[in-house]
Amino acid sequence: MSWLTNFVRPKIQALVNRAQIGDALWVKCASCEQMIFHRDLAERQKICPHCNYHMPIKPAERFAVLFDEGAYQTIELPVADIDPLKFRDRKRYSDRLKEAQKKTDQDDAMVVVHGTIGGYRTVVCALDFNFMAGSMGVAVGDGFLSAARLAVLQRAPLIVFTASGGARMQEGVLSLMQMPRTIVALDEVRQAGLPYIVILTHPTTGGVTASFAMLGDITLAEPDALIGFAGPRVIEDTIRESLPDGFQKSEYLFEHGMIDIVVSRTEIRDRLVNLLGLLLDRQPTAEIANMNAGNIDIPEVLVADSDSSGESEPLNR
Amino acid sequence: MGDKMTGMNTFLDFEKPIAELEGKIKELHHLSDSDHLNIVDEVTRLQSKVERLLKQTYAELTPWQKTQVARHPERPHSSDYINGLIEDFIPLAGDRCFGEDRAIISGIGRFQGYSVIVIGHEKGADTSDRVTHNFGMARPEGYRKAVRLMSLADRFGLPVITFIDTPGAYPGVGAEERGQAEAIARSTEACLNLRAPLISVIIGEGGSGGAIALASANHVIMLENAIYSVISPEGCASILWRNTDKAIDAAESLRLTAQDLYKLQVIDEIVQEPVGGAHRAPTDMIKHLGETLEPSLRTLVNTSGGELRAHRRQKFLDIGASSKS
């Protein structure tokens, strides 16, 4: 109630706040430390124009550029039993949950939406790393199960964006049980003959990797994302050696045959449209079928090559 | 049938008073050998005291003490249960991709007359054996071998019995390169797709993903002093408390004992251990588990493949399901 609190403090706060606004205009890349103008960054879906570093991105920011005209509907998820074990470490789990809910304005780490991508109806779910490191507890399991069930109901493909530190320790063995639970859920999508596509983003580790994240019909990954079962520190502590360069990064996994495509964030939508088209529209359209019956248009180079080999006849007919 | 109590070599810290008494009994035996003194009465008195103390101690084990018991080096391991319960056992090896992982042992044999596939984590009995079996920490090859054997079981309608005893899947460079996470996911999926009966017994340590990969079963049995958890108490303490000394608190919070998990409906049955734990009387333990397994297996064998699969899947869909909205 003094001059200090009534006059000086607001002035200082105003100064500090102004500084924050100034900061928000320019963002420093966490990888190359260059300054990036905020509008450039937004346009490039939070990819650094200098070093191609893919910064963390919220599910809503992804959805805005993923769906046709940025239009999608969010699914309301079942309310999970909060804190089933009454877990307490240095803080109460129920308090940690409340904090995360306030920070992200979400009930839990999994967001489920549906909408069209390139005209194809899809169900999409994404883990928000901001919510307790995207960790998987009962609510995340519920979210994934709801997404899978909705996909089957709508006869739509299921697409999932992962970002997770693994199982949510505060739910003990119940979080472990979400591994078989989500696997049964995705299997329902498969059995319905619908595509299940996974996009791995930084970072995806632990129980999420060891369940629904690694079982995609097709698996994409953003560049330079950390993807693995055990975290690098745990491995280093176990083997007591330093790890190879690029270990557990998307490109490394690609080299070891663990994923299909490493794809830049800005190209994900186009890739998905292509893939969905190939997996869902499996027959030639009537137009093409009528036009091209028995008359395949083969590039000239190819025809010339096969002619010289003498085994080209089936191709030319 | 009972094992000799004096055969034990490793005592846990909370077993000190018991160890002291047993030491005294041993001394008295030596005395009677040399001096021909009649000290039978004293020995009997001490022995009944030991038994009372054991019963009392083991009735009140804390989660952390159970963790120590579950990891006791002299506790019977998968190979002991296989030797004791499975006749005509033929080990089957290899994932047909990369190698043979000895952290998971497996094969075909006969249990109470039924041909069965057996898969289990093996921790090993002595130091060199433990190194051979990588302390029960499997690599992708182990899980891919399990997938292979489960498909064999599926083809011939053979029931599968798995013994779970692992600190967790191995965190190593090669394991990651060869797809540890994918291998665990596929093995879990194989369990869930099986059209043959699947029974899992958590005999010691049920360590996280490395355990669930073999334990997504129709009927999950846990030994009285076994543990089953998403993370080791030490790992949990180091992450959430930033202090490994808090493992005791973590063990408490994680609810990893058989009794807790039964209440949470994550496991289906608890099998009593001999007084003082399975490591005090391995033969009794193995026999008792065999007697418990038989009726469960008989029930499942009489169920159709489709029903078994559907029941198993529904069971895991229901765990933690929030229908209480």
mmCIF file of C-alpha atoms in Angstrom, chain A:
data_model
loop_
_atom_site.group_PDB
_atom_site.id
_atom_site.type_symbol
_atom_site.label_atom_id
_atom_site.label_comp_id
_atom_site.label_asym_id
_atom_site.label_seq_id
_atom_site.Cartn_x
_atom_site.Cartn_y
_atom_site.Cartn_z
ATOM 1 C CA MET A 1 0.000 0.000 0.000
ATOM 2 C CA SER A 2 3.001 2.261 -0.113
ATOM 3 C CA TRP A 3 4.397 4.414 -2.818
ATOM 4 C CA LEU A 4 6.615 1.501 -3.708
ATOM 5 C CA THR A 5 3.792 -0.939 -4.372
ATOM 6 C CA ASN A 6 1.387 1.564 -5.880
ATOM 7 C CA PHE A 7 3.617 3.507 -8.129
ATOM 8 C CA VAL A 8 7.074 2.034 -8.605
ATOM 9 C CA ARG A 9 6.092 -1.576 -9.065
ATOM 10 C CA PRO A 10 3.534 -0.963 -11.852
ATOM 11 C CA LYS A 11 6.105 1.168 -13.651
ATOM 12 C CA ILE A 12 8.704 -1.565 -13.451
ATOM 13 C CA GLN A 13 6.187 -4.171 -14.541
ATOM 14 C CA ALA A 14 5.207 -2.049 -17.517
ATOM 15 C CA LEU A 15 8.841 -1.838 -18.522
ATOM 16 C CA VAL A 16 9.349 -5.560 -18.171
ATOM 17 C CA ASN A 17 6.195 -6.318 -20.119
ATOM 18 C CA ARG A 18 7.240 -4.004 -22.928
ATOM 19 C CA ALA A 19 10.526 -5.851 -23.118
ATOM 20 C CA GLN A 20 8.634 -9.108 -23.419
ATOM 21 C CA ILE A 21 6.600 -7.801 -26.334
ATOM 22 C CA GLY A 22 9.832 -6.749 -27.996
ATOM 23 C CA ASP A 23 11.242 -10.232 -27.460
ATOM 24 C CA ALA A 24 8.235 -11.870 -29.019
ATOM 25 C CA LEU A 25 8.845 -10.054 -32.296
ATOM 26 C CA TRP A 26 12.192 -11.728 -32.669
ATOM 27 C CA VAL A 27 12.745 -15.349 -31.729
ATOM 28 C CA LYS A 28 16.118 -16.889 -31.141
ATOM 29 C CA CYS A 29 16.637 -20.294 -32.708
ATOM 30 C CA ALA A 30 17.535 -22.810 -29.993
ATOM 31 C CA SER A 31 19.810 -24.637 -32.415
ATOM 32 C CA CYS A 32 21.814 -22.011 -34.399
ATOM 33 C CA GLU A 33 21.026 -19.038 -32.105
ATOM 34 C CA GLN A 34 20.167 -16.750 -35.022
ATOM 35 C CA MET A 35 17.357 -14.246 -34.563
ATOM 36 C CA ILE A 36 14.231 -14.863 -36.607
ATOM 37 C CA PHE A 37 11.372 -12.407 -37.199
ATOM 38 C CA HIS A 38 8.194 -13.882 -35.702
ATOM 39 C CA ARG A 39 6.153 -13.572 -38.899
ATOM 40 C CA ASP A 40 8.794 -15.438 -40.924
ATOM 41 C CA LEU A 41 8.796 -18.136 -38.322
ATOM 42 C CA ALA A 42 5.003 -18.499 -38.363
ATOM 43 C CA GLU A 43 5.009 -18.667 -42.161
ATOM 44 C CA ARG A 44 7.558 -21.461 -42.071
ATOM 45 C CA GLN A 45 5.628 -23.445 -39.464
ATOM 46 C CA LYS A 46 8.288 -22.767 -36.846
ATOM 47 C CA ILE A 47 11.202 -24.066 -38.876
ATOM 48 C CA CYS A 48 14.357 -21.988 -38.564
ATOM 49 C CA PRO A 49 15.119 -20.421 -41.982
ATOM 50 C CA HIS A 50 18.837 -20.512 -41.189
ATOM 51 C CA CYS A 51 19.447 -24.061 -39.982
ATOM 52 C CA ASN A 52 16.173 -25.921 -40.682
ATOM 53 C CA TYR A 53 15.698 -26.655 -36.968
ATOM 54 C CA HIS A 54 12.106 -27.761 -36.320
ATOM 55 C CA MET A 55 10.989 -25.923 -33.198
ATOM 56 C CA PRO A 56 8.329 -27.385 -30.911
ATOM 57 C CA ILE A 57 4.847 -26.696 -32.233
ATOM 58 C CA LYS A 58 1.434 -26.953 -30.570
ATOM 59 C CA PRO A 59 -1.192 -29.376 -31.884
ATOM 60 C CA ALA A 60 -3.486 -26.469 -32.804
ATOM 61 C CA GLU A 61 -0.717 -24.861 -34.887
ATOM 62 C CA ARG A 62 -0.274 -28.115 -36.779
ATOM 63 C CA PHE A 63 -3.960 -28.581 -37.376
ATOM 64 C CA ALA A 64 -4.326 -25.032 -38.736
ATOM 65 C CA VAL A 65 -2.069 -25.860 -41.699
ATOM 66 C CA LEU A 66 -2.891 -29.548 -41.985
ATOM 67 C CA PHE A 67 -6.599 -29.472 -42.716
ATOM 68 C CA ASP A 68 -8.308 -28.066 -45.787
ATOM 69 C CA GLU A 69 -8.942 -24.352 -45.169
ATOM 70 C CA GLY A 70 -7.644 -24.906 -41.644
ATOM 71 C CA ALA A 71 -11.065 -26.286 -40.659
ATOM 72 C CA TYR A 72 -11.448 -29.138 -38.189
ATOM 73 C CA GLN A 73 -13.567 -30.231 -35.219
ATOM 74 C CA THR A 74 -12.139 -31.163 -31.839
ATOM 75 C CA ILE A 75 -13.515 -34.267 -30.139
ATOM 76 C CA GLU A 76 -14.514 -34.042 -26.529
ATOM 77 C CA LEU A 77 -12.769 -36.871 -24.710
ATOM 78 C CA PRO A 78 -14.073 -38.951 -21.802
ATOM 79 C CA VAL A 79 -13.124 -37.634 -18.382
ATOM 80 C CA ALA A 80 -10.390 -39.840 -16.931
ATOM 81 C CA ASP A 81 -10.206 -40.867 -13.300
ATOM 82 C CA ILE A 82 -7.867 -38.175 -12.002
ATOM 83 C CA ASP A 83 -4.883 -39.482 -10.069
ATOM 84 C CA PRO A 84 -5.936 -43.132 -9.651
ATOM 85 C CA LEU A 85 -2.962 -43.969 -7.383
ATOM 86 C CA LYS A 86 -3.053 -40.717 -5.342
ATOM 87 C CA PHE A 87 0.550 -40.414 -6.389
ATOM 88 C CA ARG A 88 2.853 -38.007 -4.711
ATOM 89 C CA ASP A 89 6.519 -37.267 -5.337
ATOM 90 C CA ARG A 90 7.935 -33.880 -4.465
ATOM 91 C CA LYS A 91 4.551 -32.561 -5.564
ATOM 92 C CA ARG A 92 1.100 -34.084 -5.726
ATOM 93 C CA TYR A 93 0.282 -35.545 -9.130
ATOM 94 C CA SER A 94 -3.141 -33.882 -8.988
ATOM 95 C CA ASP A 95 -1.377 -30.511 -8.605
ATOM 96 C CA ARG A 96 0.976 -31.258 -11.492
ATOM 97 C CA LEU A 97 -2.073 -32.097 -13.596
ATOM 98 C CA LYS A 98 -3.795 -28.831 -12.710
ATOM 99 C CA GLU A 99 -0.668 -26.869 -13.605
ATOM 100 C CA ALA A 100 -0.378 -28.584 -16.960
ATOM 101 C CA GLN A 101 -4.067 -28.012 -17.661
ATOM 102 C CA LYS A 102 -3.691 -24.327 -16.903
ATOM 103 C CA LYS A 103 -0.546 -24.047 -19.019
ATOM 104 C CA THR A 104 -1.994 -25.754 -22.094
ATOM 105 C CA ASP A 105 -5.715 -25.135 -21.704
ATOM 106 C CA GLN A 106 -6.258 -28.853 -22.333
ATOM 107 C CA ASP A 107 -7.527 -31.670 -20.120
ATOM 108 C CA ASP A 108 -4.591 -33.922 -20.956
ATOM 109 C CA ALA A 109 -1.773 -34.486 -23.450
ATOM 110 C CA MET A 110 -3.750 -36.063 -26.312
ATOM 111 C CA VAL A 111 -5.802 -33.891 -28.647
ATOM 112 C CA VAL A 112 -8.195 -35.601 -31.058
ATOM 113 C CA VAL A 113 -9.737 -33.813 -34.044
ATOM 114 C CA HIS A 114 -11.313 -34.656 -37.371
ATOM 115 C CA GLY A 115 -11.599 -32.900 -40.700
ATOM 116 C CA THR A 116 -10.606 -33.263 -44.347
ATOM 117 C CA ILE A 117 -7.085 -33.290 -45.746
ATOM 118 C CA GLY A 118 -6.949 -32.920 -49.525
ATOM 119 C CA GLY A 119 -10.628 -33.793 -49.562
ATOM 120 C CA TYR A 120 -10.103 -37.002 -47.598
ATOM 121 C CA ARG A 121 -11.973 -37.347 -44.332
ATOM 122 C CA THR A 122 -9.460 -38.092 -41.557
ATOM 123 C CA VAL A 123 -9.229 -38.475 -37.800
ATOM 124 C CA VAL A 124 -6.048 -36.938 -36.431
ATOM 125 C CA CYS A 125 -4.622 -37.050 -32.940
ATOM 126 C CA ALA A 126 -1.570 -35.307 -31.581
ATOM 127 C CA LEU A 127 0.350 -35.444 -28.337
ATOM 128 C CA ASP A 128 1.215 -32.097 -26.803
ATOM 129 C CA PHE A 129 4.715 -32.209 -25.346
ATOM 130 C CA ASN A 130 3.849 -29.150 -23.244
ATOM 131 C CA PHE A 131 1.453 -31.247 -21.221
ATOM 132 C CA MET A 132 3.656 -33.204 -18.809
ATOM 133 C CA ALA A 133 6.087 -34.079 -21.609
ATOM 134 C CA GLY A 134 3.328 -35.697 -23.653
ATOM 135 C CA SER A 135 3.431 -38.621 -21.262
ATOM 136 C CA MET A 136 0.917 -41.442 -21.648
ATOM 137 C CA GLY A 137 -1.486 -42.161 -18.830
ATOM 138 C CA VAL A 138 -5.052 -43.404 -18.843
ATOM 139 C CA ALA A 139 -6.380 -40.158 -20.384
ATOM 140 C CA VAL A 140 -3.967 -40.389 -23.331
ATOM 141 C CA GLY A 141 -4.984 -44.024 -23.786
ATOM 142 C CA ASP A 142 -8.617 -42.914 -23.737
ATOM 143 C CA GLY A 143 -7.852 -40.231 -26.315
ATOM 144 C CA PHE A 144 -6.161 -42.663 -28.667
ATOM 145 C CA LEU A 145 -8.945 -45.210 -28.228
ATOM 146 C CA SER A 146 -11.588 -42.555 -28.950
ATOM 147 C CA ALA A 147 -9.689 -41.494 -32.068
ATOM 148 C CA ALA A 148 -9.445 -45.083 -33.301
ATOM 149 C CA ARG A 149 -13.139 -45.735 -32.662
ATOM 150 C CA LEU A 150 -14.112 -42.509 -34.446
ATOM 151 C CA ALA A 151 -11.930 -43.451 -37.425
ATOM 152 C CA VAL A 152 -13.676 -46.811 -37.684
ATOM 153 C CA LEU A 153 -17.102 -45.168 -37.323
ATOM 154 C CA GLN A 154 -16.377 -42.558 -40.004
ATOM 155 C CA ARG A 155 -14.491 -45.063 -42.158
ATOM 156 C CA ALA A 156 -11.632 -42.567 -42.102
ATOM 157 C CA PRO A 157 -7.870 -43.099 -41.882
ATOM 158 C CA LEU A 158 -6.212 -42.476 -38.512
ATOM 159 C CA ILE A 159 -3.217 -40.146 -38.420
ATOM 160 C CA VAL A 160 -1.184 -39.567 -35.281
ATOM 161 C CA PHE A 161 1.517 -37.013 -34.445
ATOM 162 C CA THR A 162 3.666 -38.228 -31.553
ATOM 163 C CA ALA A 163 5.764 -36.217 -29.078
ATOM 164 C CA SER A 164 6.247 -37.920 -25.746
ATOM 165 C CA GLY A 165 8.690 -38.713 -22.999
ATOM 166 C CA GLY A 166 6.980 -42.093 -22.549
ATOM 167 C CA ALA A 167 4.679 -43.527 -19.926
ATOM 168 C CA ARG A 168 3.336 -41.271 -17.171
ATOM 169 C CA MET A 169 5.103 -42.553 -14.068
ATOM 170 C CA GLN A 170 2.555 -40.948 -11.750
ATOM 171 C CA GLU A 171 -0.039 -43.447 -12.942
ATOM 172 C CA GLY A 172 2.236 -46.392 -12.239
ATOM 173 C CA VAL A 173 1.365 -49.675 -13.855
ATOM 174 C CA LEU A 174 -1.888 -48.208 -15.209
ATOM 175 C CA SER A 175 0.210 -46.128 -17.599
ATOM 176 C CA LEU A 176 2.111 -49.270 -18.634
ATOM 177 C CA MET A 177 -1.234 -50.905 -19.421
ATOM 178 C CA GLN A 178 -1.945 -48.174 -21.981
ATOM 179 C CA MET A 179 0.619 -49.876 -24.222
ATOM 180 C CA PRO A 180 -1.479 -53.000 -24.921
ATOM 181 C CA ARG A 181 -4.617 -50.849 -24.757
ATOM 182 C CA THR A 182 -3.546 -48.505 -27.567
ATOM 183 C CA ILE A 183 -2.292 -51.458 -29.622
ATOM 184 C CA VAL A 184 -5.728 -53.093 -29.476
ATOM 185 C CA ALA A 185 -7.226 -49.730 -30.495
ATOM 186 C CA LEU A 186 -5.036 -49.273 -33.571
ATOM 187 C CA ASP A 187 -5.615 -52.871 -34.531
ATOM 188 C CA GLU A 188 -9.346 -52.109 -34.740
ATOM 189 C CA VAL A 189 -8.496 -49.453 -37.344
ATOM 190 C CA ARG A 190 -6.398 -51.948 -39.276
ATOM 191 C CA GLN A 191 -9.073 -54.605 -39.168
ATOM 192 C CA ALA A 192 -11.521 -52.107 -40.628
ATOM 193 C CA GLY A 193 -9.149 -51.871 -43.608
ATOM 194 C CA LEU A 194 -8.264 -48.263 -42.878
ATOM 195 C CA PRO A 195 -4.793 -46.719 -43.089
ATOM 196 C CA TYR A 196 -2.956 -45.883 -39.870
ATOM 197 C CA ILE A 197 -0.227 -43.310 -40.450
ATOM 198 C CA VAL A 198 2.273 -42.157 -37.829
ATOM 199 C CA ILE A 199 4.296 -38.943 -37.922
ATOM 200 C CA LEU A 200 7.069 -39.055 -35.322
ATOM 201 C CA THR A 201 8.164 -35.677 -34.029
ATOM 202 C CA HIS A 202 10.769 -34.540 -31.530
ATOM 203 C CA PRO A 203 10.998 -36.237 -29.089
ATOM 204 C CA THR A 204 9.246 -39.627 -29.074
ATOM 205 C CA THR A 205 10.570 -42.123 -26.533
ATOM 206 C CA GLY A 206 9.654 -44.855 -24.045
ATOM 207 C CA GLY A 207 6.270 -46.505 -23.828
ATOM 208 C CA VAL A 208 4.741 -44.417 -26.609
ATOM 209 C CA THR A 209 7.464 -45.481 -29.067
ATOM 210 C CA ALA A 210 7.149 -49.065 -27.832
ATOM 211 C CA SER A 211 3.414 -49.159 -28.548
ATOM 212 C CA PHE A 212 1.295 -47.246 -31.067
ATOM 213 C CA ALA A 213 4.087 -45.012 -32.436
ATOM 214 C CA MET A 214 6.057 -47.829 -34.046
ATOM 215 C CA LEU A 215 3.164 -49.761 -35.535
ATOM 216 C CA GLY A 216 2.114 -47.446 -38.375
ATOM 217 C CA ASP A 217 1.245 -48.837 -41.800
ATOM 218 C CA ILE A 218 3.434 -45.980 -42.935
ATOM 219 C CA THR A 219 5.764 -44.057 -40.647
ATOM 220 C CA LEU A 220 7.047 -40.545 -41.312
ATOM 221 C CA ALA A 221 9.358 -38.490 -39.109
ATOM 222 C CA GLU A 222 10.261 -34.827 -38.927
ATOM 223 C CA PRO A 223 13.995 -34.144 -39.452
ATOM 224 C CA ASP A 224 16.392 -34.388 -36.519
ATOM 225 C CA ALA A 225 13.747 -35.695 -34.115
ATOM 226 C CA LEU A 226 14.916 -37.849 -31.210
ATOM 227 C CA ILE A 227 13.148 -41.211 -31.497
ATOM 228 C CA GLY A 228 13.942 -44.212 -29.341
ATOM 229 C CA PHE A 229 12.979 -46.564 -26.570
ATOM 230 C CA ALA A 230 15.525 -45.669 -23.891
ATOM 231 C CA GLY A 231 16.682 -42.075 -23.553
ATOM 232 C CA PRO A 232 20.281 -41.277 -24.568
ATOM 233 C CA ARG A 233 21.328 -40.536 -20.969
ATOM 234 C CA VAL A 234 20.097 -43.905 -19.724
ATOM 235 C CA ILE A 235 21.999 -45.648 -22.505
ATOM 236 C CA GLU A 236 25.171 -43.709 -21.802
ATOM 237 C CA ASP A 237 24.930 -44.570 -18.111
ATOM 238 C CA THR A 238 24.456 -48.250 -18.952
ATOM 239 C CA ILE A 239 27.164 -48.769 -21.546
ATOM 240 C CA ARG A 240 29.517 -46.059 -20.203
ATOM 241 C CA GLU A 241 30.589 -45.009 -23.677
ATOM 242 C CA SER A 242 29.745 -41.932 -25.693
ATOM 243 C CA LEU A 243 27.033 -42.411 -28.294
ATOM 244 C CA PRO A 244 27.541 -42.341 -32.071
ATOM 245 C CA ASP A 245 26.849 -39.086 -33.963
ATOM 246 C CA GLY A 246 23.210 -38.523 -34.767
ATOM 247 C CA PHE A 247 22.226 -41.497 -32.600
ATOM 248 C CA GLN A 248 18.430 -41.943 -32.284
ATOM 249 C CA LYS A 249 17.736 -39.085 -34.693
ATOM 250 C CA SER A 250 15.210 -39.472 -37.536
ATOM 251 C CA GLU A 251 17.918 -39.750 -40.193
ATOM 252 C CA TYR A 252 19.710 -42.411 -38.136
ATOM 253 C CA LEU A 253 16.504 -44.411 -37.786
ATOM 254 C CA PHE A 254 15.925 -44.075 -41.520
ATOM 255 C CA GLU A 255 19.415 -45.480 -42.219
ATOM 256 C CA HIS A 256 18.636 -48.405 -39.923
ATOM 257 C CA GLY A 257 15.378 -49.204 -41.665
ATOM 258 C CA MET A 258 13.075 -48.117 -38.868
ATOM 259 C CA ILE A 259 10.998 -45.468 -40.685
ATOM 260 C CA ASP A 260 9.769 -44.822 -44.237
ATOM 261 C CA ILE A 261 10.352 -41.139 -44.893
ATOM 262 C CA VAL A 262 12.037 -38.203 -43.169
ATOM 263 C CA VAL A 263 9.893 -35.242 -44.136
ATOM 264 C CA SER A 264 10.121 -31.523 -43.480
ATOM 265 C CA ARG A 265 7.183 -30.111 -41.523
ATOM 266 C CA THR A 266 6.134 -27.906 -44.431
ATOM 267 C CA GLU A 267 5.789 -30.950 -46.695
ATOM 268 C CA ILE A 268 3.800 -33.167 -44.352
ATOM 269 C CA ARG A 269 0.397 -32.125 -45.662
ATOM 270 C CA ASP A 270 1.326 -32.761 -49.308
ATOM 271 C CA ARG A 271 2.822 -36.138 -48.474
ATOM 272 C CA LEU A 272 -0.272 -37.114 -46.550
ATOM 273 C CA VAL A 273 -2.585 -36.051 -49.378
ATOM 274 C CA ASN A 274 -0.515 -38.190 -51.767
ATOM 275 C CA LEU A 275 -0.434 -41.179 -49.466
ATOM 276 C CA LEU A 276 -4.138 -40.990 -48.648
ATOM 277 C CA GLY A 277 -4.938 -40.792 -52.349
ATOM 278 C CA LEU A 278 -2.846 -43.865 -53.127
ATOM 279 C CA LEU A 279 -4.202 -45.876 -50.206
ATOM 280 C CA LEU A 280 -7.863 -44.889 -50.545
ATOM 281 C CA ASP A 281 -8.500 -44.311 -54.289
ATOM 282 C CA ARG A 282 -7.078 -47.577 -55.501
ATOM 283 C CA GLN A 283 -8.751 -47.824 -58.912
ATOM 284 C CA PRO A 284 -8.292 -45.616 -61.950
ATOM 285 C CA THR A 285 -10.997 -42.968 -62.246
ATOM 286 C CA ALA A 286 -13.559 -43.693 -64.948
ATOM 287 C CA GLU A 287 -12.087 -40.919 -67.047
ATOM 288 C CA ILE A 288 -8.579 -42.366 -67.017
ATOM 289 C CA ALA A 289 -9.798 -45.918 -67.470
ATOM 290 C CA ASN A 290 -11.700 -44.998 -70.653
ATOM 291 C CA MET A 291 -9.015 -42.797 -72.095
ATOM 292 C CA ASN A 292 -6.016 -45.010 -71.584
ATOM 293 C CA ALA A 293 -7.309 -48.539 -71.975
ATOM 294 C CA GLY A 294 -4.329 -50.530 -73.254
ATOM 295 C CA ASN A 295 -2.380 -47.429 -74.083
ATOM 296 C CA ILE A 296 0.060 -46.677 -71.299
ATOM 297 C CA ASP A 297 2.009 -43.504 -71.608
ATOM 298 C CA ILE A 298 5.621 -44.447 -70.956
ATOM 299 C CA PRO A 299 8.406 -41.875 -70.915
ATOM 300 C CA GLU A 300 10.543 -42.140 -74.063
ATOM 301 C CA VAL A 301 13.793 -42.782 -72.276
ATOM 302 C CA LEU A 302 12.327 -45.811 -70.593
ATOM 303 C CA VAL A 303 10.980 -47.209 -73.854
ATOM 304 C CA ALA A 304 14.307 -46.738 -75.617
ATOM 305 C CA ASP A 305 16.147 -48.468 -72.760
ATOM 306 C CA SER A 306 13.890 -51.458 -72.666
ATOM 307 C CA ASP A 307 13.991 -51.788 -76.444
ATOM 308 C CA SER A 308 17.721 -52.302 -76.394
ATOM 309 C CA SER A 309 17.440 -55.002 -73.746
ATOM 310 C CA GLY A 310 15.105 -56.987 -75.953
ATOM 311 C CA GLU A 311 12.742 -57.757 -73.056
ATOM 312 C CA SER A 312 10.439 -54.872 -73.614
ATOM 313 C CA GLU A 313 7.551 -56.451 -75.457
ATOM 314 C CA PRO A 314 5.144 -56.849 -72.552
ATOM 315 C CA LEU A 315 5.647 -53.181 -71.729
ATOM 316 C CA ASN A 316 4.879 -51.919 -75.240
ATOM 317 C CA ARG A 317 1.614 -53.714 -75.652
#
